[in-house]
Coordinates of C-alpha atoms in Angstrom, one line a residue:
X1 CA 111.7 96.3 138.7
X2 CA 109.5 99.4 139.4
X3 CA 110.8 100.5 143.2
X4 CA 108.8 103.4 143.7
X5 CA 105.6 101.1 142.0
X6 CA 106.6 98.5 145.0
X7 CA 107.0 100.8 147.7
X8 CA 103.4 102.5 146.7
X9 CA 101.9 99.3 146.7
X10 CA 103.5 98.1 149.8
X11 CA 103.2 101.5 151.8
X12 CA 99.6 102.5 150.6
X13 CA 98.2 99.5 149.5
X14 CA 99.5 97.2 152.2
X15 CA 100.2 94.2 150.0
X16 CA 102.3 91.7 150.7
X17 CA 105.5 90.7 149.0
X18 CA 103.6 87.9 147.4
X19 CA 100.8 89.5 146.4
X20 CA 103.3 92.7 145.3
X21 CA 105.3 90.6 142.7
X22 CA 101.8 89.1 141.5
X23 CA 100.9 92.2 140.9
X24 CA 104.0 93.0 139.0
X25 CA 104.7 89.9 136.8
X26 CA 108.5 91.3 136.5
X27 CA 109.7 89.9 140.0
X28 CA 109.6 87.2 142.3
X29 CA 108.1 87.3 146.1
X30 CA 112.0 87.0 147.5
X31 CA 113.3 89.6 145.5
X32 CA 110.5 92.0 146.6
X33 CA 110.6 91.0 150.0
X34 CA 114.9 91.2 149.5
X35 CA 114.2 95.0 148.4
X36 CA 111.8 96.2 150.9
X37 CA 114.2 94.6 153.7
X38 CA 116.9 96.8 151.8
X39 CA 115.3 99.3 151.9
X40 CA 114.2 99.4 155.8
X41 CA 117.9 99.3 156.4
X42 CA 118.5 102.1 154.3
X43 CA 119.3 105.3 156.7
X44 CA 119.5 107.6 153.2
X45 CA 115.9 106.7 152.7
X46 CA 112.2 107.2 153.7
X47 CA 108.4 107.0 152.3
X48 CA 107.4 109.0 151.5
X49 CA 109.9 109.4 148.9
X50 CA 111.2 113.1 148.1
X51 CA 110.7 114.5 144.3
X52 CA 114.1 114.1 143.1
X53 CA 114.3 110.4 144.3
X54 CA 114.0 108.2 140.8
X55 CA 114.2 104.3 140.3
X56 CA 117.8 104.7 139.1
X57 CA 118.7 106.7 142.5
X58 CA 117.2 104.0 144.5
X59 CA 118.8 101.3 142.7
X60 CA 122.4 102.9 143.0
X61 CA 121.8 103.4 146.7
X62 CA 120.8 99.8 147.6
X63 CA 122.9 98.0 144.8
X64 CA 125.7 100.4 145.3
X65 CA 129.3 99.6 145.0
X66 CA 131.7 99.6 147.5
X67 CA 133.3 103.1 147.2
X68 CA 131.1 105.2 146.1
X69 CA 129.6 108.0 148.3
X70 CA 125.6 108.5 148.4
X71 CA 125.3 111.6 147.6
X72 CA 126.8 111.3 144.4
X73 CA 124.1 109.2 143.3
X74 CA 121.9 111.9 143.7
X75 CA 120.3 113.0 140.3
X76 CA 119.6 116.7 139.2
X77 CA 116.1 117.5 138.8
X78 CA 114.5 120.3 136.0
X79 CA 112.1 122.4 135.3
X80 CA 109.4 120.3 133.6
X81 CA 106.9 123.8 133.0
X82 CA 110.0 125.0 130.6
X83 CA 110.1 122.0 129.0
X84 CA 106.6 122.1 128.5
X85 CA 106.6 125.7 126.8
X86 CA 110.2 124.8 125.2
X87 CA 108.6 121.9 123.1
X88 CA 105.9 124.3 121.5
X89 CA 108.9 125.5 119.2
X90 CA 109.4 124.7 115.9
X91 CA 112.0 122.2 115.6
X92 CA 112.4 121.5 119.0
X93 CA 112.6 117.6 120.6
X94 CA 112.5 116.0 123.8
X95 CA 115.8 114.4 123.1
X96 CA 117.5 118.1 122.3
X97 CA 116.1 119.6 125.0
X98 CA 117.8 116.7 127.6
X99 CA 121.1 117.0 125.3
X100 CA 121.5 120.5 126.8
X101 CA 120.6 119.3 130.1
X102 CA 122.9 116.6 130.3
X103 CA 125.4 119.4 129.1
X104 CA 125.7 121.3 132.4
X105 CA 126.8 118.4 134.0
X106 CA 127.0 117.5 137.9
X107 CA 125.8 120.8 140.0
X108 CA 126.0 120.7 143.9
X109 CA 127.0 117.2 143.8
X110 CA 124.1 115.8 141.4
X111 CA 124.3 114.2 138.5
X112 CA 122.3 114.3 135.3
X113 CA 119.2 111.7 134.6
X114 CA 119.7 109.7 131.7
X115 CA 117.7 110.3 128.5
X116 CA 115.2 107.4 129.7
X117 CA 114.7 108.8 133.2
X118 CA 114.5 112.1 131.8
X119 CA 111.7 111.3 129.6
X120 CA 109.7 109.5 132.6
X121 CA 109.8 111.9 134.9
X122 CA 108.3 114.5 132.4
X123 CA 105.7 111.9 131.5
X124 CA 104.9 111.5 134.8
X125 CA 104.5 115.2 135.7
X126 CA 102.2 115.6 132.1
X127 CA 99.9 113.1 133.3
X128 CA 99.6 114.0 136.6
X129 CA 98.7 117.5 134.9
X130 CA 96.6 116.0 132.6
X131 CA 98.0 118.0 129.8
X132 CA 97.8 117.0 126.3
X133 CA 100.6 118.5 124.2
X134 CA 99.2 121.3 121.6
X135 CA 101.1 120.4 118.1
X136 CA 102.6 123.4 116.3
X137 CA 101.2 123.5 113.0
X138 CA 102.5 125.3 109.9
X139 CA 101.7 126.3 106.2
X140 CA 102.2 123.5 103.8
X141 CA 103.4 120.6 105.6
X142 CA 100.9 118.1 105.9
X143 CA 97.9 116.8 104.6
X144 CA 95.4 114.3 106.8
X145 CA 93.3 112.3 104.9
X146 CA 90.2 109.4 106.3
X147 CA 86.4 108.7 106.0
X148 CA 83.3 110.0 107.1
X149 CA 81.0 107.9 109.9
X150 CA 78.2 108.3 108.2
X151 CA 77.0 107.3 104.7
X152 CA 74.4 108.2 102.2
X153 CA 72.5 106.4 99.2
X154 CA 71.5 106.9 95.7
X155 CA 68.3 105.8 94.5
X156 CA 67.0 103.6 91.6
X157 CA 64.8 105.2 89.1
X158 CA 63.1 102.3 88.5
X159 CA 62.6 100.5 91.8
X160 CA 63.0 103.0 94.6
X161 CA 63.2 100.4 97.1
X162 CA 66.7 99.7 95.7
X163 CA 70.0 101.8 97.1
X164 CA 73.5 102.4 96.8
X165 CA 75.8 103.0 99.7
X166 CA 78.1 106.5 99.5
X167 CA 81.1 106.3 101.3
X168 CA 82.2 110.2 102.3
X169 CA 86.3 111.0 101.8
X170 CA 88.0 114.0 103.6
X171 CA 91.2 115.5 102.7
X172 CA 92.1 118.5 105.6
X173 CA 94.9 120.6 105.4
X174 CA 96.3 120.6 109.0
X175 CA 97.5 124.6 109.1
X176 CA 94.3 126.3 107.5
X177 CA 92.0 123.4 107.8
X178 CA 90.8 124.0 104.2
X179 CA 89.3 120.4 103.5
X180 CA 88.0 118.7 100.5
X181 CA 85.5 116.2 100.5
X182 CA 84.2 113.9 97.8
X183 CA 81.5 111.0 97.8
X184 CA 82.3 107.5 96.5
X185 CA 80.1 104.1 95.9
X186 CA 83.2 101.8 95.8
X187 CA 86.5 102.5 98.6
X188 CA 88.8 100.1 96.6
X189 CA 92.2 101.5 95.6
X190 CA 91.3 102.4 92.0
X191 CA 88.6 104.7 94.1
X192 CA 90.4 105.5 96.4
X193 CA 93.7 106.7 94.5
X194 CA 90.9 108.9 92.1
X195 CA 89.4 110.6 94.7
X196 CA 93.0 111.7 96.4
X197 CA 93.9 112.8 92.7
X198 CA 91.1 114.9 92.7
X199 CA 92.0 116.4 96.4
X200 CA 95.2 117.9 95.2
X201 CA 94.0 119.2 92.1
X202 CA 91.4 121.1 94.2
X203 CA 94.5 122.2 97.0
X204 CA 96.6 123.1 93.8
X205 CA 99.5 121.2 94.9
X206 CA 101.0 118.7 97.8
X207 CA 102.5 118.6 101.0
X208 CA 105.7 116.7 102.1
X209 CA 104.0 114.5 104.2
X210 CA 100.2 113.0 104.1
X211 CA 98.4 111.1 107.4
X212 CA 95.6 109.1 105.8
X213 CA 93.6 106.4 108.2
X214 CA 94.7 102.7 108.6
X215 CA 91.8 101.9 105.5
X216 CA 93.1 98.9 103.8
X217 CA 93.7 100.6 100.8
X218 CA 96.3 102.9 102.2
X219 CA 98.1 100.5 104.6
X220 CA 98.2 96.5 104.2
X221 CA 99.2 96.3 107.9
X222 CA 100.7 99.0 110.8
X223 CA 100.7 97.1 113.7
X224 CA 103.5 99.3 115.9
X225 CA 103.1 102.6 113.8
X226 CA 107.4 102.5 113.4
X227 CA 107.3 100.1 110.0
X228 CA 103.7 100.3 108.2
X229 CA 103.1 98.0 105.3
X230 CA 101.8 100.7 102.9
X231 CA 99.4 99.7 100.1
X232 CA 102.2 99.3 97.3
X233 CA 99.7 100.8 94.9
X234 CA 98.9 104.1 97.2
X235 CA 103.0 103.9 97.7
X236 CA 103.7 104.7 94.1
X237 CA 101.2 107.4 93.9
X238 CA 103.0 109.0 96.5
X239 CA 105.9 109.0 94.9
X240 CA 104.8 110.0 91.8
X241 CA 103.3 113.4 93.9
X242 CA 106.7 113.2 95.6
X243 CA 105.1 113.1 99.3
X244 CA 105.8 110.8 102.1
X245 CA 102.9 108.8 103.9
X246 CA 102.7 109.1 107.4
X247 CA 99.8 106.3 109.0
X248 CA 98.1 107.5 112.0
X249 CA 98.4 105.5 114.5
X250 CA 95.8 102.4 114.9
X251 CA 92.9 103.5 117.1
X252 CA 94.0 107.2 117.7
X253 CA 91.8 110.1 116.3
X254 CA 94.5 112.0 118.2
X255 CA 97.7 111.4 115.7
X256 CA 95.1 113.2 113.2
X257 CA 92.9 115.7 114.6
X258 CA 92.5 117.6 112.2
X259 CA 90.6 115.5 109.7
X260 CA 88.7 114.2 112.8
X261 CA 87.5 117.3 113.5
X262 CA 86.4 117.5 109.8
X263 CA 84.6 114.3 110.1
X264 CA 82.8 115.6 112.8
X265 CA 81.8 118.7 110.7
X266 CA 80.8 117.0 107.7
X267 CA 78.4 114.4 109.9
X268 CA 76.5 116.8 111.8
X269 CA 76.1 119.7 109.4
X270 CA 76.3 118.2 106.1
X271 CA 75.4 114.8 105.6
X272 CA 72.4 115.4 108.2
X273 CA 70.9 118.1 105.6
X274 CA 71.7 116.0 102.4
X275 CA 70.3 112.9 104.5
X276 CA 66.6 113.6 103.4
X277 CA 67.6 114.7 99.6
X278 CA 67.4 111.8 97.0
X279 CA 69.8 110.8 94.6
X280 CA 70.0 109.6 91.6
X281 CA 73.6 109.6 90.2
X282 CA 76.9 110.3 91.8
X283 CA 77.6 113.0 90.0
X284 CA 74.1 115.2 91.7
X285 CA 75.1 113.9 94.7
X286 CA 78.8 115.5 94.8
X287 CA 77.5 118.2 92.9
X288 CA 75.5 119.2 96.4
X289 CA 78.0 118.2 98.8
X290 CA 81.1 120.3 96.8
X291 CA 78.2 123.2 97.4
X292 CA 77.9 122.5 100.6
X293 CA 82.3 122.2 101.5
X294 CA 82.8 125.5 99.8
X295 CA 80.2 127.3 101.7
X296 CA 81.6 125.8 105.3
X297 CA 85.1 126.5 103.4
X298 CA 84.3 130.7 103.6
X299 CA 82.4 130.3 106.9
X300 CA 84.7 132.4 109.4
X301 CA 86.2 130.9 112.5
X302 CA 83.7 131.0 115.5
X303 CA 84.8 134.4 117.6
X304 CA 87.3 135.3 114.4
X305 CA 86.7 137.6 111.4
X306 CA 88.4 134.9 108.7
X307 CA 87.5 131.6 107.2
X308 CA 89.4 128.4 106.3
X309 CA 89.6 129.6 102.6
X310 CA 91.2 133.5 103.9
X311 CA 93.7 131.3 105.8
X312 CA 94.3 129.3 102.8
X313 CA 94.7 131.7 100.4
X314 CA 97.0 134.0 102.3
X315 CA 99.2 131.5 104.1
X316 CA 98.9 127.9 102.8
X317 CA 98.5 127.7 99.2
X318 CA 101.6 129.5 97.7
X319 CA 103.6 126.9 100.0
X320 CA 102.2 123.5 98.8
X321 CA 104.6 121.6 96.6
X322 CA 103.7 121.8 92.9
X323 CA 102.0 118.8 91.0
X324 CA 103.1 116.4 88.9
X325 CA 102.9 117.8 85.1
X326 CA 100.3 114.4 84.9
X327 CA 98.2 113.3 87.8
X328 CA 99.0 109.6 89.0
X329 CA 97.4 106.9 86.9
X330 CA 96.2 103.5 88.8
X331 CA 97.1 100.3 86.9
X332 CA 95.2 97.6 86.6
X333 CA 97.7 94.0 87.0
X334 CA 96.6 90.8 85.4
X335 CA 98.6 87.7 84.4
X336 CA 97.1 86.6 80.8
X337 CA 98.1 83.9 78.3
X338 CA 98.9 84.8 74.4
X339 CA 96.7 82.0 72.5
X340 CA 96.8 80.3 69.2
X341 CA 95.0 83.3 67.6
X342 CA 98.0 85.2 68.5
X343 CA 96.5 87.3 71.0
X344 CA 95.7 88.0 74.6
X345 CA 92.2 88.6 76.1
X346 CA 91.7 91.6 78.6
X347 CA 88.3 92.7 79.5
X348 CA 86.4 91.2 76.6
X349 CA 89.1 92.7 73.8
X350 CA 91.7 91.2 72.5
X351 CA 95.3 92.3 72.0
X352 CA 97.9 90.9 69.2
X353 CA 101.2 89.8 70.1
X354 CA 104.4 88.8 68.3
X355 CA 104.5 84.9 66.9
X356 CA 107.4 84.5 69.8
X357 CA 105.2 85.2 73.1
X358 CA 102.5 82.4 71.9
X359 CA 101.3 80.5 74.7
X360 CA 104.0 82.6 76.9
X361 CA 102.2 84.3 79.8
X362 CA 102.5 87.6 80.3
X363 CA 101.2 90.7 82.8
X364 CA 99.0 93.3 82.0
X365 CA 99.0 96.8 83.7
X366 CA 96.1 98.3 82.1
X367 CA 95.4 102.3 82.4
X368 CA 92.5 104.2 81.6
X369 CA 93.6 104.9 77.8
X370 CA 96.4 102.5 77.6
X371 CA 97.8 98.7 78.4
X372 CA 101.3 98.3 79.3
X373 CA 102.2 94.4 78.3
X374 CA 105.5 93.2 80.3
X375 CA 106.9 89.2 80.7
X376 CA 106.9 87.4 83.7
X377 CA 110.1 88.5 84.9
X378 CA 108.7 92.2 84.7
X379 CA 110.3 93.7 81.7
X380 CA 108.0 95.8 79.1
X381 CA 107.3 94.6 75.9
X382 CA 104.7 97.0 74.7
X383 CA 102.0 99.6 74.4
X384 CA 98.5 98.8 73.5
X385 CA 95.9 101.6 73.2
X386 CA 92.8 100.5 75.2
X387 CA 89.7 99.7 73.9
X388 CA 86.1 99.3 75.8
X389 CA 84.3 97.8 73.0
X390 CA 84.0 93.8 74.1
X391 CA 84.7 91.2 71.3
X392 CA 87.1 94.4 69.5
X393 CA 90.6 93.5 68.1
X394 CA 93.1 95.9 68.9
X395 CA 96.0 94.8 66.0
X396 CA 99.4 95.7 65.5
X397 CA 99.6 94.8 61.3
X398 CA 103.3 93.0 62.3
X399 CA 101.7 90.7 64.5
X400 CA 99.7 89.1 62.1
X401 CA 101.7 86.3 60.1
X402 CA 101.4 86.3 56.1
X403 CA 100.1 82.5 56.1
X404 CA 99.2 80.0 58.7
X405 CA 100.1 76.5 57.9
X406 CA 103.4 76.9 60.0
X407 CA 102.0 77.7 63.3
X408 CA 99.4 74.9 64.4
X409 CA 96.2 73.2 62.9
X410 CA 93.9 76.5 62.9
X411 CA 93.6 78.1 59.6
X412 CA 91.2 78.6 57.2
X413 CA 91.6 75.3 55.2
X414 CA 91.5 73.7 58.2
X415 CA 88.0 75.5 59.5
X416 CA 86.8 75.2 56.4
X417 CA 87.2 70.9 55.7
X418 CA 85.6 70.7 58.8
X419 CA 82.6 72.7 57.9
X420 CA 82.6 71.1 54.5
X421 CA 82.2 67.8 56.4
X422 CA 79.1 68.8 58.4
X423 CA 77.1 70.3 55.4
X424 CA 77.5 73.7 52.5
X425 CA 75.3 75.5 55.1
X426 CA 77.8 75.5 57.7
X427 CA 80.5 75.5 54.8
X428 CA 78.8 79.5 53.8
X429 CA 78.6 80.5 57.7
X430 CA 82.2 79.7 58.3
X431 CA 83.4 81.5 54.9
X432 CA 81.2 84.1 56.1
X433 CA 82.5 84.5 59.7
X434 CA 86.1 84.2 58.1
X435 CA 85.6 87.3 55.8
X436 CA 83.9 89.6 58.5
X437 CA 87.4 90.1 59.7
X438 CA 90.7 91.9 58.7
X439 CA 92.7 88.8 59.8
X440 CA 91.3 86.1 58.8
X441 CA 92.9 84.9 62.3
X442 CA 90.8 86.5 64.3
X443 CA 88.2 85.0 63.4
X444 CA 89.2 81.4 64.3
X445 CA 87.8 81.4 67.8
X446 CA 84.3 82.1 66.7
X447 CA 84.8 78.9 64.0
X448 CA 86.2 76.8 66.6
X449 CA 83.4 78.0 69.1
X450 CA 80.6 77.3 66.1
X451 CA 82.3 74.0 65.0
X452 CA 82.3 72.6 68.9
X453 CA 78.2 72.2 68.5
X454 CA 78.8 69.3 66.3
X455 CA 80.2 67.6 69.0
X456 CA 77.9 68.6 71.7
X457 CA 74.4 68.3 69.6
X458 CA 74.8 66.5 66.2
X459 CA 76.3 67.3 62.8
X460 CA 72.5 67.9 61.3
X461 CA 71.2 69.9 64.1
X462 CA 74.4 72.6 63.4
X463 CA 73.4 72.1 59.6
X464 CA 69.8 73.3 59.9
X465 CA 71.1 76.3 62.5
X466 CA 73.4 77.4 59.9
X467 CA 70.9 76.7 57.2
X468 CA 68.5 79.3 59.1
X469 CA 71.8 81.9 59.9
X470 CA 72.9 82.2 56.4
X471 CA 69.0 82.5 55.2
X472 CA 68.7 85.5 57.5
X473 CA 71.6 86.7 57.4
X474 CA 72.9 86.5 61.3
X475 CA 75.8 84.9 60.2
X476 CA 78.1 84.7 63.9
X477 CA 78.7 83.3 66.7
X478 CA 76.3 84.6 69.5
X479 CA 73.4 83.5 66.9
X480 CA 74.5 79.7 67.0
X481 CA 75.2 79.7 70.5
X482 CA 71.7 81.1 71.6
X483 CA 69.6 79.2 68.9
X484 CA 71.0 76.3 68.3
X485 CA 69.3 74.3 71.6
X486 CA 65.8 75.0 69.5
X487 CA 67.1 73.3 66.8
X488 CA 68.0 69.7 68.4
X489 CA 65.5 67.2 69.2
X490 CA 65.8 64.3 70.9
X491 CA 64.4 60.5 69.4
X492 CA 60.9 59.4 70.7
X493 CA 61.3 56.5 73.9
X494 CA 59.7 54.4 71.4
X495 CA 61.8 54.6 68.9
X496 CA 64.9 54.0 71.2
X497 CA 62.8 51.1 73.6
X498 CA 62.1 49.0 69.8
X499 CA 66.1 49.4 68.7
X500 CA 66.9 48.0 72.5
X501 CA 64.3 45.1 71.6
X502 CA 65.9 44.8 67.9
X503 CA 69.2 43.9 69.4
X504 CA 68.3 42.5 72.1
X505 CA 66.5 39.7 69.8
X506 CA 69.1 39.8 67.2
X507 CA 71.5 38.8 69.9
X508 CA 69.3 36.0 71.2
X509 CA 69.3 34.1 67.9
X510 CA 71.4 31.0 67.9
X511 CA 74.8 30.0 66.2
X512 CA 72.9 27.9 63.6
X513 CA 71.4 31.2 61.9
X514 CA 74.5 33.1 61.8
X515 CA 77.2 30.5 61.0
X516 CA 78.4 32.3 58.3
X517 CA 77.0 35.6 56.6
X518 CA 79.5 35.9 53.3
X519 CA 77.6 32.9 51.8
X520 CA 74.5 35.3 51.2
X521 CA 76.8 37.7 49.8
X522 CA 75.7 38.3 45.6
X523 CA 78.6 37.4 44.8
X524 CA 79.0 33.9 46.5
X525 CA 75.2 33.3 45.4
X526 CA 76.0 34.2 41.4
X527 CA 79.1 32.1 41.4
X528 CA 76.8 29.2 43.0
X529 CA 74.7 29.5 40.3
X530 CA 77.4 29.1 37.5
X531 CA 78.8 26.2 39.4
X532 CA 74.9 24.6 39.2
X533 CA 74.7 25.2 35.9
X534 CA 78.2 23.6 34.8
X535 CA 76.8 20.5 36.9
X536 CA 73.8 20.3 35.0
X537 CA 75.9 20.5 31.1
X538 CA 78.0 17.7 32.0

C-alpha cells in the first residue's frame, strides 16, 4: 500500500476510507481505515509529512517490532541535483551511483534507502521538476533507423491518373546526426533489408548497436521492450554486420530522438518541395531526394559554424565498425517438391535434382544470383545458379539418368504410343517437342500437358491442332493450349435430339423382334442355305 498516496488523499482530498481503497484497488476499507487510526496514534508523526519521511519509514514506524528504537528507522536522504549532473557521465548508472550511497552507511543515526526507494524518490523529485534526462551521445555507437510520415507517388506514363505509393526510410547517426534517406514502393523485408544495406554502404561502416521502429519487418512483436521478437530475417542481417538491435520502445519517439527529429526534417523541407515534382521511376525520384539529403547533410547547425557532414567526418566516421567483406544477402524460403521430370520448379525455372530426392520435398533459399537447396530437416544439399528466364532448365549433366524405363511410365516410348494413338500429326509434334531439348526429360511435361487435350476435347480435335502446329511450324505447348478451343466443335441439337429418338425407339421395340440376333449373322444364313439345299437332293 501507497501511505503517503492515502494520507494525501485522506488529508487533501477528504475521502473516506471507503472511497480511499476504491481509489487504490490494492487495499481494503479496514485496512485503510486500520492505518489512518495508526497513524493518529502515532506521536512520531504528522501531515504534513517532512521530506525525508518515505513509505518504508512509515511502515517501520507503525508495523514496527518490539525493540527497536524510532529513530533508527529513520532513512538518509541525498542530494538528487548531484545525481542529476552525476548521471550525464559516461558510464555512469542509477544503480552505481546508489551502491556508493548505500556504502557510507548509517550517519547521525539514519540509515540508507534501499535501491527501490532510492530510485522513487529521485523519480519523484525529476517529475516534480519536470526534467527530461539529456542522453550523452558519442561517436560511433549507435544507429536509429524508422519511416517518414509522409509519402510520395510515381506516375504512369501512360495513364496519369494511375500512382504508386513511396514509402521514405531514414537511417540517423545519433552523435553527428549524419542521416541517410532512401525511397521505397514496397516496405517488406526483402525492401527493407536492401535499403539498410545501402545505409551503411553510404555511413562506410556500422555501429554496435542499431534502434530501428517497431515496423513489422524489424520486430515480430515487443510488447515490454525487455524481450523483443526480432524479425528472424532482419536478426541475421545483424549478425552478419555484427551489430546488436535495440527496438525503441512501442509508442515513444523519445527512446529515438534522433531519427525523429530527422523525420521531422525530411517532412517539412524535403518531401514538401519534391511533393509537386512528378515521377516516373524510382530511380529519378531518389536521384532528387539523395540531392536533396546531401545538401541538408553540409547545411551548418543553426547558431554554429559546422554541418552534420563536418561532424561526421572529423569525429564519427573513423570510429564506425568496418563492413562485412560482402553486404548481407536476403533469402527467399520456399518448401518445393522434386517431380517425375527430376526437377523442382522455382519462379517459373526449373532445377535438376539427384534420382534419390524424387518426390522428396525440399526448401529453397533463393538469393539474387544463387539458390541454396536444403532437405526438410535443414541440411544443404546444393548450389544452383539462378536463372530469371521462366520455362529455363537450369541442369546439372549428373542429374540426368542415361535411360528412363527404370524410373516410372514417362519416357519417350511412352509419349510417343500415345501420340501414335491419336493421329501422325500429333505423333511429329511430340517428336518435335522431344528434340527441342537437351534432355529429352525435360520435355515430358509439355507432352504430358499436350496429350491431356485428348481427354478434355477429343482425340480429332488435338489431331487437326497439331495438324495446323506442325504445318506452321509452332510446334509447343503454349500454341496447343491457346488454340486448341478454336479447333473443337460441338454436334448440332439435332443431331443429338434424333440419336435420343433412335434409341429411344430402338428400346421400345418388343421381345418378338429381337429374340435372337446371331440367326441374321452370314454365317448362320449360308449354313441355312446348305442345309436347304441337302433337303431338296434327298
Amino acid at each position: 500500500m501507497d501511505y503517503k498516496r492515502v494520507l494525501r488523499l485522506h488529508f487533501v482530498n477528504h475521502l473516506s476510507g471507503r472511497e480511499i481503497a476504491e481509489s487504490c484497488g490494492d487495499c481494503s476499507k479496514t485496512t485503510v481505515n486500520e492505518f489512518l487510526k495508526r497513524f493518529r496514534e502515532c506521536p512520531e508523526l504528522t501531515y504534513p509529512l517532512s521530506e525525508d519521511v518515505t513509505n518504508e519509514y512509515i511502515a517501520d514506524l507503525l508495523y514496527k517490532k518490539s525493540g527497536i528504537a524510532a529513530d533508527q528507522l529513520l532513512y538518509r536522504d541525498f542530494n538528487k541535483e548531484a545525481v542529476y549532473k552525476a548521471l550525464a557521465r559516461k558510464g555512469e548508472t542509477l544503480k552505481h551511483l546508489w551502491q556508493k550511497y548505500n556504502a557510507v552507511g548509517i550517519v547521525d543515526g539514519k540509515k540508507p534507502m534501499s535501491y527501490r526507494q532510492y530510485c522513487r524518490r529521485y523519480s519523484e523529485w525529476a517529475d516534480s521538476k519536470q526534467l527530461t534526462f539529456h542522453i550523452q551521445r558519442y561517436p560511433g555507437v549507435n544507429l536509429e533507423l524508422d519511416y517518414a510520415g509522409k509519402q510520395l507517388y510515381l506516375h504512369n506514363r501512360r495513364n496519369p491518373e494511375e500512382t504508386t505509393k513511396v514509402t521514405i526510410f531514414i537511417a540517423a547517426l545519433t552523435y553527428s546526426d549524419y542521416f541517410y534517406a532512401e525511397g521505397m514502393t514496397e516496405c517488406d523485408i526483402k525492401n527493407w533489408i536492401r535499403v539498410n544495406n545501402n545505409a551503411l554502404a553510404y555511413f562506410g561502416g556500422v555501429t554496435p548497436t542499431i534502434t530501428p521502429d517497431n515496423c513489422k519487418v524489424a520486430v515480430a512483436k515487443n510488447k515490454d521492450w525487455i524481450s523483443p521478437v526480432l524479425n528472424k530475417d532482419f536478426q541475421a542481417w545483424a549478425e552478419h554486420n555484427d551489430t546488436v538491435l535495440t527496438p525503441a520502445k512501442v509508442k515513444s519517439p523519445r527512446w529515438k530522438p534522433v531519427v525523429e527529429g530527422h523525420v521531422k526534417i525530411v517532412t517539412m523541407h524535403i518531401l514538401m518541395d519534391m511533393e509537386d515534382m512528378i515521377f516516373y521511376s524510382l530511380d529519378d525520384l531518389n536521384r532528387v531526394l539523395m540531392e536533396k539529403v546531401a545538401a541538408e547533410n553540409r547545411k551548418p547547425f543553426e547558431g554554429l559554424t559546422y554541418s552534420r557532414y563536418d561532424l561526421f567526418t572529423t569525429e564519427e566516421k573513423e570510429t564506425l565498425l568496418p563492413l562485412p567483406s560482402s553486404r548481407f544477402e536476403y533469402l527467399e524460403r520456399k518448401t518445393v517438391k522434386v517431380a517425375q521430370d527430376f526437377s523442382f520448379t522455382f519462379d517459373k525455372v526449373h532445377y535438376s535434382m539427384p534420382r534419390k530426392y524424387l518426390r522428396q520435398e525440399l526448401e529453397i533459399r533463393a538469393g539474387e544470383k544463387e539458390i541454396y537447396v536444403y532437405n526438410k530437416h535443414g541440411d544443404y544439399i546444393r548450389t544452383h545458379n539462378r536463372s530469371y528466364t521462366p520455362k529455363d532448365w537450369v541442369i546439372i549433366p549428373t542429374d540426368m539418368p542415361a535411360e528412363y524405363k527404370d524410373y516410372g511410365y514417362w519416357n519417350v516410348p511412352y509419349f510417343q504410343q500415345k501420340a501414335s494413338a491419336i493421329g501422325p500429326s500429333t505423333r511429329a509434334l511430340i517428336d518435335a517437342v522431344i528434340r527441342k531439348y537437351a534432355y529429352p526429360v525435360q520435355s515430358f511435361r509439355s507432352c504430358f500437358g499436350i496429350l491431356r487435350y485428348a481427354e478434355k476435347y477429343n482425340p480429332e480435335t488435338l489431331e487437326s491442332c497439331c495438324k495446323d502446329a506442325v504445318l506452321t511450324g509452332k510446334c509447343n505447348y503454349s500454341y496447343i493450349c491457346n488454340t486448341i478451343s478454336t479447333y473443337h466443335k460441338e454436334p448440332p441439337k439435332d443431331t443429338l435430339s434424333q440419336n435420343k429418338s433412335k434409341e429411344s425407339s430402338s428400346s421400345s421395340i418388343s421381345g418378338t423382334y429381337k429374340d435372337d440376333d446371331s440367326k441374321y449373322s452370314l454365317k448362320n444364313l449360308l449354313k441355312r442355305q446348305e442345309t436347304e439345299a441337302g433337303n431338296e437332293e434327298s
